[in-house]
mmCIF file of C-alpha atoms and ligand atoms in Angstrom:
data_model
loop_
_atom_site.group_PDB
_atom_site.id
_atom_site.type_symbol
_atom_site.label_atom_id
_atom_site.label_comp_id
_atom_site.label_asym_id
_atom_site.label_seq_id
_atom_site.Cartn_x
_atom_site.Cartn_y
_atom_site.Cartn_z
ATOM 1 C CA UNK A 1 0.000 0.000 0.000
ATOM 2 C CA UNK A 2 1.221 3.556 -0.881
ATOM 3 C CA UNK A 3 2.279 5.984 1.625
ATOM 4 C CA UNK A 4 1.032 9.200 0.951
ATOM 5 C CA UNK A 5 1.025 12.440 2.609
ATOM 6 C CA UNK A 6 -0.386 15.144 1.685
ATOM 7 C CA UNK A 7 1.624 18.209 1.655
ATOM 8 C CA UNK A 8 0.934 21.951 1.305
ATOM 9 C CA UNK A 9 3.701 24.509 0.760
ATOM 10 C CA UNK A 10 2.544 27.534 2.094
ATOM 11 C CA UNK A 11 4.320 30.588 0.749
ATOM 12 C CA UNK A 12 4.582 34.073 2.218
ATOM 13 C CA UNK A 13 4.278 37.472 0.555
ATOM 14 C CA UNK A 14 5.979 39.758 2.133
ATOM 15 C CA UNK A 15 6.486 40.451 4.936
ATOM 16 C CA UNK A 16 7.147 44.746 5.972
ATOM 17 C CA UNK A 17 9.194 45.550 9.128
ATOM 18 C CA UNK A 18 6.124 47.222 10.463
ATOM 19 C CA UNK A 19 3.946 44.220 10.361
ATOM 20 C CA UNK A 20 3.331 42.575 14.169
ATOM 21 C CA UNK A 21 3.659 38.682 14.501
ATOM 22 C CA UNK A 22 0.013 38.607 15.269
ATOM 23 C CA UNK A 23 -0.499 39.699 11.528
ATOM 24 C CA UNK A 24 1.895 36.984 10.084
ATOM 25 C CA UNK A 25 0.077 34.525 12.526
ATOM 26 C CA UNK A 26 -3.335 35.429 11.207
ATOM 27 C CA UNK A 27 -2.046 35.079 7.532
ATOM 28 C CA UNK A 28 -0.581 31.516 8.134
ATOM 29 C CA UNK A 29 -3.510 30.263 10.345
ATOM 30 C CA UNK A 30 -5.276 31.564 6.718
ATOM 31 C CA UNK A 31 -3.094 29.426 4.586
ATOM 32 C CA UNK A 32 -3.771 26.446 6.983
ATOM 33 C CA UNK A 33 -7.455 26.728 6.607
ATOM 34 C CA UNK A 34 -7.334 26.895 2.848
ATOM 35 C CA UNK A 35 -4.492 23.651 2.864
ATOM 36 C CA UNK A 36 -7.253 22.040 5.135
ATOM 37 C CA UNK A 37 -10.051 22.085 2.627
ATOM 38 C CA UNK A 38 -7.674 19.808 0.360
ATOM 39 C CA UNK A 39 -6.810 17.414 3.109
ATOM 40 C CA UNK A 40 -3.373 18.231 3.503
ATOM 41 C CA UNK A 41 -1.512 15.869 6.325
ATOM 42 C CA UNK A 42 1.361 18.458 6.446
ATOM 43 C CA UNK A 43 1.874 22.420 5.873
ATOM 44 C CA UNK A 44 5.139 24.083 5.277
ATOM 45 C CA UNK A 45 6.162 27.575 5.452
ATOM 46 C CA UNK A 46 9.049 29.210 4.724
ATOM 47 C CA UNK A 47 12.703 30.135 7.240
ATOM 48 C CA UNK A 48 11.664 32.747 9.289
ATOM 49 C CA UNK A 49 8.140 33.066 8.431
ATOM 50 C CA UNK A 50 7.313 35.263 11.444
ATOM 51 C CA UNK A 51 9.219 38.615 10.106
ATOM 52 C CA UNK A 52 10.655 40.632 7.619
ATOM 53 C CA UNK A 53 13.712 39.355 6.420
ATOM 54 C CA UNK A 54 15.787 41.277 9.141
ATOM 55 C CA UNK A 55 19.035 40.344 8.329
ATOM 56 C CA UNK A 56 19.007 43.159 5.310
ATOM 57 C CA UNK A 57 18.671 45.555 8.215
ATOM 58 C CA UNK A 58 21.914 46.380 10.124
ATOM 59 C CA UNK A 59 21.570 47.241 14.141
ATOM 60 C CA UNK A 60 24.546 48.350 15.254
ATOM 61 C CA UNK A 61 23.927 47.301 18.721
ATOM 62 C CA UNK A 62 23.703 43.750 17.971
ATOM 63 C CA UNK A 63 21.061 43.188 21.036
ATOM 64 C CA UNK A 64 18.799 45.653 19.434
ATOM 65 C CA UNK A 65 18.289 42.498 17.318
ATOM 66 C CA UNK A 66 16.788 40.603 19.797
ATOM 67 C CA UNK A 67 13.318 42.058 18.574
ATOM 68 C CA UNK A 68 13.089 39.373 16.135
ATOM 69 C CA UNK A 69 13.802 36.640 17.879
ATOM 70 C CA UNK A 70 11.698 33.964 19.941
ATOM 71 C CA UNK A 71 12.522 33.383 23.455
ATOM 72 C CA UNK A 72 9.919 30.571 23.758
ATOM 73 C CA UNK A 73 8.335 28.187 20.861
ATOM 74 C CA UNK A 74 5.466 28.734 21.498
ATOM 75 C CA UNK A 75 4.553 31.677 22.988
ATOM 76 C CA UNK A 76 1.994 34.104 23.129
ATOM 77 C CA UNK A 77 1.768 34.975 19.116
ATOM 78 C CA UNK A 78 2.458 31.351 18.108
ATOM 79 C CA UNK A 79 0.475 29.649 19.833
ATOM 80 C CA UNK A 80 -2.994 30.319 17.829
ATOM 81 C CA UNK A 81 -1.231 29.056 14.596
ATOM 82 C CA UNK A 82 -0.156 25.453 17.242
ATOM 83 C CA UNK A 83 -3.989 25.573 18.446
ATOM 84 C CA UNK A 84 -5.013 25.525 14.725
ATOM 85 C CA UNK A 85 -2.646 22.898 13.485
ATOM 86 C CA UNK A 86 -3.641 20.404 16.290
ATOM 87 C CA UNK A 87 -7.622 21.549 15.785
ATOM 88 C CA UNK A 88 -7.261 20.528 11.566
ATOM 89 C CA UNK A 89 -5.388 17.559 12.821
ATOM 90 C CA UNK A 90 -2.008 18.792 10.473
ATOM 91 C CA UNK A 91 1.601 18.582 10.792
ATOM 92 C CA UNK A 92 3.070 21.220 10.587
ATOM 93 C CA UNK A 93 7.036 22.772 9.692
ATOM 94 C CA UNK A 94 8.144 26.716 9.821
ATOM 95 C CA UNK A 95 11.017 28.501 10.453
ATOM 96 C CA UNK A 96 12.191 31.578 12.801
ATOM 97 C CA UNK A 97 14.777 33.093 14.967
ATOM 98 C CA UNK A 98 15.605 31.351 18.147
ATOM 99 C CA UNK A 99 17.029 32.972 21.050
ATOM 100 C CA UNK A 100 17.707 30.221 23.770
ATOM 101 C CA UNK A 101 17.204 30.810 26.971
ATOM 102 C CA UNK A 102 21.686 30.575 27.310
ATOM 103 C CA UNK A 103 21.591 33.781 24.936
ATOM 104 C CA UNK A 104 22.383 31.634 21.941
ATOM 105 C CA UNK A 105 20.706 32.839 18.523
ATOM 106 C CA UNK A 106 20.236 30.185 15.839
ATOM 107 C CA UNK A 107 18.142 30.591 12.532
ATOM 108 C CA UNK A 108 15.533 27.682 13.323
ATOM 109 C CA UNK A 109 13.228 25.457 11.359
ATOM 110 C CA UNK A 110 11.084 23.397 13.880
ATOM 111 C CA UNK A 111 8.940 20.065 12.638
ATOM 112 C CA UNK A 112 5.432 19.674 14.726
ATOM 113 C CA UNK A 113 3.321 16.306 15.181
ATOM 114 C CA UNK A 114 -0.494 16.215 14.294
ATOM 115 C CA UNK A 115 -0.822 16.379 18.274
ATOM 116 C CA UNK A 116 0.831 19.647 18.136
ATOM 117 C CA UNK A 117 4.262 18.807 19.804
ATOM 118 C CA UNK A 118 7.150 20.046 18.297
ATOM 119 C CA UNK A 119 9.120 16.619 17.501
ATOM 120 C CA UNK A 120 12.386 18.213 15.118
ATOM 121 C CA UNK A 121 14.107 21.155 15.571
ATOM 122 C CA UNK A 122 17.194 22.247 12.783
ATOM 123 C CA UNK A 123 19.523 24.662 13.406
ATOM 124 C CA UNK A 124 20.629 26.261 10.533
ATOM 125 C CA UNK A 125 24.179 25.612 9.433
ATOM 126 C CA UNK A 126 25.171 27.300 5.946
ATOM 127 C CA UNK A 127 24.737 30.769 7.048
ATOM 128 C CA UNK A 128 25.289 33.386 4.080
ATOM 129 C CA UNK A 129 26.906 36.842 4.194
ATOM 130 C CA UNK A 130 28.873 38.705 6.604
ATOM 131 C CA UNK A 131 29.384 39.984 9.980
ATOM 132 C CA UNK A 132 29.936 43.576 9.512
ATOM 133 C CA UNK A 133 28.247 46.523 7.501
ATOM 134 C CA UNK A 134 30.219 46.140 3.775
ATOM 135 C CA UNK A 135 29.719 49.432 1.987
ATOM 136 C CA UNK A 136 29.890 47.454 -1.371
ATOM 137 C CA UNK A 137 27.377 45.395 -1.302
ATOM 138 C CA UNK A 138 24.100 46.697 -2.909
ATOM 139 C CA UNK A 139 22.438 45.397 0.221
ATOM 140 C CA UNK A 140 23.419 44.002 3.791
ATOM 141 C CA UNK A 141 22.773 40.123 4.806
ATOM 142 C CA UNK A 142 23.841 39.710 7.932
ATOM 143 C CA UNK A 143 23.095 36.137 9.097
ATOM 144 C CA UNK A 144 26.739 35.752 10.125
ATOM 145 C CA UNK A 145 26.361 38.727 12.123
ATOM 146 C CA UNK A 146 23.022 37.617 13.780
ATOM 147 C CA UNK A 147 23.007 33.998 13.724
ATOM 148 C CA UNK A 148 25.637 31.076 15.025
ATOM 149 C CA UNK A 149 26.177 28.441 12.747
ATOM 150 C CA UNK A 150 23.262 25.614 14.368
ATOM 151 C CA UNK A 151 24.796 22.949 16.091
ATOM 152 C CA UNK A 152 22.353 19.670 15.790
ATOM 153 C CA UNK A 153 23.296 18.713 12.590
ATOM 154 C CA UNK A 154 21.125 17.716 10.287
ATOM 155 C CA UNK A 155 19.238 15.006 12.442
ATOM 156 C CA UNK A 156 16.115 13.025 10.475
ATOM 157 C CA UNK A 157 12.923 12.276 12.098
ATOM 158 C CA UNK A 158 10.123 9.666 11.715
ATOM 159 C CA UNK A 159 6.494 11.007 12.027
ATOM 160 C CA UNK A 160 3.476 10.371 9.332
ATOM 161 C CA UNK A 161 4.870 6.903 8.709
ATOM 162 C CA UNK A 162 7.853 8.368 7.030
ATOM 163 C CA UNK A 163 11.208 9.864 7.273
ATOM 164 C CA UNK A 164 11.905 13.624 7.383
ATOM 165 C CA UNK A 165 14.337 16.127 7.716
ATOM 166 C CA UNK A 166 14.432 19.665 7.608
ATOM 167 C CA UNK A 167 17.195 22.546 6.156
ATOM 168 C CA UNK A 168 17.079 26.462 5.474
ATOM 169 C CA UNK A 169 17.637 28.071 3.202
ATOM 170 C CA UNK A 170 21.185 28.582 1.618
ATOM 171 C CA UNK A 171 21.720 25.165 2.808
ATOM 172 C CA UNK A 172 19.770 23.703 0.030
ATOM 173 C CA UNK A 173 23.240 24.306 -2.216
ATOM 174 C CA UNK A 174 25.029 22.182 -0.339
ATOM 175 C CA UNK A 175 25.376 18.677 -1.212
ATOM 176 C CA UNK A 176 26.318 17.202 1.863
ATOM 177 C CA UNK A 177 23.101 18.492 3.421
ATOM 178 C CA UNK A 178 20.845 16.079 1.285
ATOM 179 C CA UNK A 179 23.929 13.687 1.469
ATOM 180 C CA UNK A 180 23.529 13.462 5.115
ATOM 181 C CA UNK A 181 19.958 13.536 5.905
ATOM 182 C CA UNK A 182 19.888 10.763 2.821
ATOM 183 C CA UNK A 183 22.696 8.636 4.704
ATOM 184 C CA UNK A 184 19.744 8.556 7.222
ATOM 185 C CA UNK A 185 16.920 7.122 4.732
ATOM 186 C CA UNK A 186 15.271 10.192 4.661
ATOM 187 C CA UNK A 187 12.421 10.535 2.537
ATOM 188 C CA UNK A 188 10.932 14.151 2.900
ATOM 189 C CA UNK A 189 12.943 16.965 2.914
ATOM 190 C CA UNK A 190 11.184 20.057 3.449
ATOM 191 C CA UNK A 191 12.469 24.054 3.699
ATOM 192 C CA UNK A 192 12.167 27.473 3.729
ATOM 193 C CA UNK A 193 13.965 30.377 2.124
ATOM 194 C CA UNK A 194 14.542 33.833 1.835
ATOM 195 C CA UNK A 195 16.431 34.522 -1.432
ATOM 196 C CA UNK A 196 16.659 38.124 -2.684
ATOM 197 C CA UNK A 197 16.355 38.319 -6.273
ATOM 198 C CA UNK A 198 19.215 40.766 -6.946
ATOM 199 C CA UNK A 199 22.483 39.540 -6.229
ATOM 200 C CA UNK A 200 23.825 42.625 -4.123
ATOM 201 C CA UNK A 201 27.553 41.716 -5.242
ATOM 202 C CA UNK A 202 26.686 41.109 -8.862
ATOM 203 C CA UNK A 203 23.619 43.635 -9.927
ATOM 204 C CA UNK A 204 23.140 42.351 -13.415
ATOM 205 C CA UNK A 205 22.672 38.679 -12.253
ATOM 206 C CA UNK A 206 18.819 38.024 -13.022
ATOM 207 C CA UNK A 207 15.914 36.536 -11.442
ATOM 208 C CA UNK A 208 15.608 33.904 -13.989
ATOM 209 C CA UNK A 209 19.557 32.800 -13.038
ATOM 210 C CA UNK A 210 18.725 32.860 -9.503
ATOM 211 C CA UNK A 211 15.655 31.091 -9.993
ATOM 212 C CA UNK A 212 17.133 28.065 -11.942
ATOM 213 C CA UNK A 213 19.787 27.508 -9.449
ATOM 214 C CA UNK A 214 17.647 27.292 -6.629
ATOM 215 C CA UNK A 215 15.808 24.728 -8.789
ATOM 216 C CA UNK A 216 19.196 22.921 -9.727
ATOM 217 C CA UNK A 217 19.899 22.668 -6.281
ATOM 218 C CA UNK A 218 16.932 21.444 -4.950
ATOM 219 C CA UNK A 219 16.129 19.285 -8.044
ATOM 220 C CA UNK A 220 19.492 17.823 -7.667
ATOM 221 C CA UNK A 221 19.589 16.620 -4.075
ATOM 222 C CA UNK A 222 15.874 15.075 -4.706
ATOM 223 C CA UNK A 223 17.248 13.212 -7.203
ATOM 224 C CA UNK A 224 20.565 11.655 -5.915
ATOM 225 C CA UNK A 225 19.153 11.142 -2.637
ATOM 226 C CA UNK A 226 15.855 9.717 -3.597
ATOM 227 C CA UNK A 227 13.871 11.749 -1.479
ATOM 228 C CA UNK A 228 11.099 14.476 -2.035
ATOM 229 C CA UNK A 229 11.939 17.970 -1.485
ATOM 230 C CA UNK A 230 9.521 20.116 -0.267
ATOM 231 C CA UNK A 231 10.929 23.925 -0.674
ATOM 232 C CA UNK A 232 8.566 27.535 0.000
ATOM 233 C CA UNK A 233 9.660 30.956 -0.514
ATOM 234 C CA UNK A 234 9.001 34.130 1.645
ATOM 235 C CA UNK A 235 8.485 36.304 -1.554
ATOM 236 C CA UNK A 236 7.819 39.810 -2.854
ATOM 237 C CA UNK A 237 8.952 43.110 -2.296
ATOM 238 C CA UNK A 238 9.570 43.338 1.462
ATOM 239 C CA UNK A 239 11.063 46.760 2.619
ATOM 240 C CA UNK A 240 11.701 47.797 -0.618
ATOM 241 C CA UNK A 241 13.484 44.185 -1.414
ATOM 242 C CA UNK A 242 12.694 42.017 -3.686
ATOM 243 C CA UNK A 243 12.290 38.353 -2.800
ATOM 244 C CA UNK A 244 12.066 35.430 -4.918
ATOM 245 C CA UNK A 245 9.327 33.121 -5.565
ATOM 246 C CA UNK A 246 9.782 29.081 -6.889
ATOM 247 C CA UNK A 247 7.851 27.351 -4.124
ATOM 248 C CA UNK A 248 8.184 23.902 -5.372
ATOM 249 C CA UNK A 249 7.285 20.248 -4.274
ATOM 250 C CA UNK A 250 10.082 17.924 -5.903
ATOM 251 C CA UNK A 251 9.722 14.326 -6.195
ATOM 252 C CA UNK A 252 12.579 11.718 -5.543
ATOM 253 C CA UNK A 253 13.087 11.664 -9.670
ATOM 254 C CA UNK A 254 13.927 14.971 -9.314
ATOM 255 C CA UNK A 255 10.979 16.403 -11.060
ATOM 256 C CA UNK A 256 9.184 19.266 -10.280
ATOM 257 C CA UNK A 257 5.623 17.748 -8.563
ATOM 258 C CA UNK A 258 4.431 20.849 -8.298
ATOM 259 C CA UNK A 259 5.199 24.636 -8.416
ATOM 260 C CA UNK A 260 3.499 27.859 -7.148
ATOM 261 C CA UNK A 261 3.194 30.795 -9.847
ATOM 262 C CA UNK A 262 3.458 34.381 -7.815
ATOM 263 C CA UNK A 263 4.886 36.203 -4.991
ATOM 264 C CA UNK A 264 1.961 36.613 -2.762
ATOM 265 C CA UNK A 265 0.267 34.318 0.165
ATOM 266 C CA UNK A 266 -0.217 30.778 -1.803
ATOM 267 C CA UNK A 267 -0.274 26.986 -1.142
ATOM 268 C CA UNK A 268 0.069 24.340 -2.969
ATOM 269 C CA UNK A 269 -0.969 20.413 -2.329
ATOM 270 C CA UNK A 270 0.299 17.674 -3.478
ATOM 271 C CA UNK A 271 -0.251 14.130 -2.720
ATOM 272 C CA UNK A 272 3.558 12.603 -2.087
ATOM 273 C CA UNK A 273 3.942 8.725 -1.933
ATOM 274 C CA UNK A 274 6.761 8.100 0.450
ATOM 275 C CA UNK A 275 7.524 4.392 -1.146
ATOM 276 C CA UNK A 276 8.581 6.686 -4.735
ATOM 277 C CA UNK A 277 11.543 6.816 -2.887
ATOM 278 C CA UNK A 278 12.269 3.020 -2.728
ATOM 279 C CA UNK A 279 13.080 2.598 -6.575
ATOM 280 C CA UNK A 280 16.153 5.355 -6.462
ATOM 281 C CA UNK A 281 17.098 4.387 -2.998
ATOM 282 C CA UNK A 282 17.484 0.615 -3.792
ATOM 283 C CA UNK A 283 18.972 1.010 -7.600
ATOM 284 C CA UNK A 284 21.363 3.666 -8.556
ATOM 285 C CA UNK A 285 21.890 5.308 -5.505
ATOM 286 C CA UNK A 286 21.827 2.124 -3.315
ATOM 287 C CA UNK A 287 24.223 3.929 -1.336
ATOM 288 C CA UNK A 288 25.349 0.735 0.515
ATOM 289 C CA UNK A 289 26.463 -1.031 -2.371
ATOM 290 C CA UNK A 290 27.708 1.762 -4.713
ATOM 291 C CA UNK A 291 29.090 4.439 -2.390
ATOM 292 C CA UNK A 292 33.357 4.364 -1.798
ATOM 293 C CA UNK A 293 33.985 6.566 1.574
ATOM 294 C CA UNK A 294 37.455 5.214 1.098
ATOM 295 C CA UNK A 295 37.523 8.396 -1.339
ATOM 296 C CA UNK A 296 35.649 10.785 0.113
ATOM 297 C CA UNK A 297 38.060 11.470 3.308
ATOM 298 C CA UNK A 298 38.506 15.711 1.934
ATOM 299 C CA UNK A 299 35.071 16.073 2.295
ATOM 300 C CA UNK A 300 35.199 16.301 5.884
ATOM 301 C CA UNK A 301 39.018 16.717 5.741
ATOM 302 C CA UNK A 302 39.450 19.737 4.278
ATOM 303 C CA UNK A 303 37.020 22.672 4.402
ATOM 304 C CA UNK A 304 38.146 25.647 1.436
ATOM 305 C CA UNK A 305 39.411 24.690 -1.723
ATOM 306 C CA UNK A 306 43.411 24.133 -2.646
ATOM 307 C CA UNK A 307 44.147 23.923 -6.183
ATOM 308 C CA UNK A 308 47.656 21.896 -6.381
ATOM 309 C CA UNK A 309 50.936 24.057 -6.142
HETATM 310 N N1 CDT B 401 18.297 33.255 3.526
HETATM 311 C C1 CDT B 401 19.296 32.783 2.781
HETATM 312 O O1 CDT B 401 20.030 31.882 3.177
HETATM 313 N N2 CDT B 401 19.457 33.366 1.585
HETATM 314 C C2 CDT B 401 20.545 33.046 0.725
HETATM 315 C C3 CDT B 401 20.973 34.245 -0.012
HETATM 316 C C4 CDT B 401 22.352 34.098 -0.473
HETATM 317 S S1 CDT B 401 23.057 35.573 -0.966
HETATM 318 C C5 CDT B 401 23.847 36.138 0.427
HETATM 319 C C6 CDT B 401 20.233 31.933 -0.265
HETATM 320 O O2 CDT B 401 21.097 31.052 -0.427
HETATM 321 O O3 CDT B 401 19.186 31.925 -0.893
#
């Protein structure tokens, strides 16, 4: 018998600096409702879903910061869209910023049982940018100045008779984050993103170039980890910032399932057997019979490249 689950990527339009969580809440909790009506088992928004895109902003005083971060998951604002989830009986996956209750801030994705118990939490670990204001950049992003690089790795978990794992963001580009999660069987990948559509070190890069590699990525590590990919934008102009779309359900072929046109509040369903996975993961990339970690040692070796002398 087929495993199916039924999954909604729920994308965000933008989101201003002015707008409260309570109004991001409300939007989500409307996204929900509207995934409900086509029986969706699972909803999934994008990496920090709850606020602008802060990281374009620069605070000087790095505490200042703190506004946009969560000290408790949930809390007050959060805990309508938990009530909601539990009430339609959905799983649920979103991401925002984490501040622990050691001081630590981590860019967070957090997976959430039908019961409405938070069962995964990812930590992300490719962070993008830079630490300090750069006066050449078109435009700041300053996760490396706001974030630590997350320290769980990139754990899988099972829940709706499956295997999933989550990522964020920038870290769908990496290999070795499908690599690992697939080392672990896993069979749904889902994530959000933030991706501005202007490259602010290379203005005449396009949309369209942006857009295809975030498709090549994603595409990619569906396909040579036999998995499903599950990947929803925060999108639009935000701030005067321009934000990507591409919300996408991949299947473990690599194909695109399903793909959201637009930039505003959307979701998209899609009805993902879990057992597609088998064929890829017990053929070609039968990882136990075909893999050679006797060659691999430099991937965890060495971290920058060195071309020979
Ligand atoms: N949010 C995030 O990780 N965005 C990056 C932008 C990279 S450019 C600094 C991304 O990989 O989409």
């Amino acid at each position: 018998m087929a495993r199916i689950v039924k999954v909604a990527a729920a994308q965000l339009g933008p989101i201003q600096l002015a707008d409260d969580r309570a109004s991001v809440v409300a939007r989500m909790i409307a996204l929900m409702d509207e995934a409900a009506t086509q029986g969706a088992d699972l909803i999934v928004y994008p990496e920090l879903a709850l606020t602008t895109f802060f990281p374009r902003w620069h605070h000087k005083d790095r505490a200042e910061a703190d506004q946009w971060f969560e000290r408790e998951m949930p809390g007050p604002e959060t805990q309508p869209l938990f009530d909601r989830a539990r009430g339609h009986g959905m799983a649920m996956s979103f991401g925002y910023a984490e501040l622990t209750p050691e001081g630590r801030h981590y860019n967070t994705s957090i997976l959430v049982d039908k019961e409405g118990a938070i069962v995964g939490k990812y930590r992300k670990i490719h962070l993008p940018g830079h630490e300090e204001f750069d006066t050449e950049r078109a435009f700041q992003h300053l996760e490396k100045r706001y974030f630590e690089p997350g320290d769980l790795g990139f754990p899988v978990w099972r829940m709706l008779g499956g295997v999933f794992g989550m990522c964020i963001c920038n870290d769908r580009r990496w290999p070795e984050t499908y690599r690992v999660m697939g080392l672990q069987g896993v069979e749904m990948v889902v994530l959000g993103y933030n991706t501005p559509s202007v490259n602010s070190q290379m203005g005449e890069e396009r949309m369209d170039s942006r857009l295809f590699h975030h498709r090549l990525s994603v595409q990619a590590g569906a396909y040579q980890n036999a998995t499903w990919v599950v990947a929803v934008a925060k999108a639009g102009e935000e701030d005067g910032h321009h934000l990507m779309g591409g919300t996408m359900i991949v299947d473990p072929n690599g194909f695109i399932a399903a793909e959201l046109p637009g930039e505003d509040d959307g979701v998209i369903v899609h009805a993902c057997d879990l057992d597609a996975t088998r064929f890829g993961k017990e053929t070609i990339f039968d990882f136990a019979r075909h893999r050679r970690i006797e060659h691999y040692g430099l991937i965890t070796q060495r971290t920058g490249a060195e071309p020979p002398p």
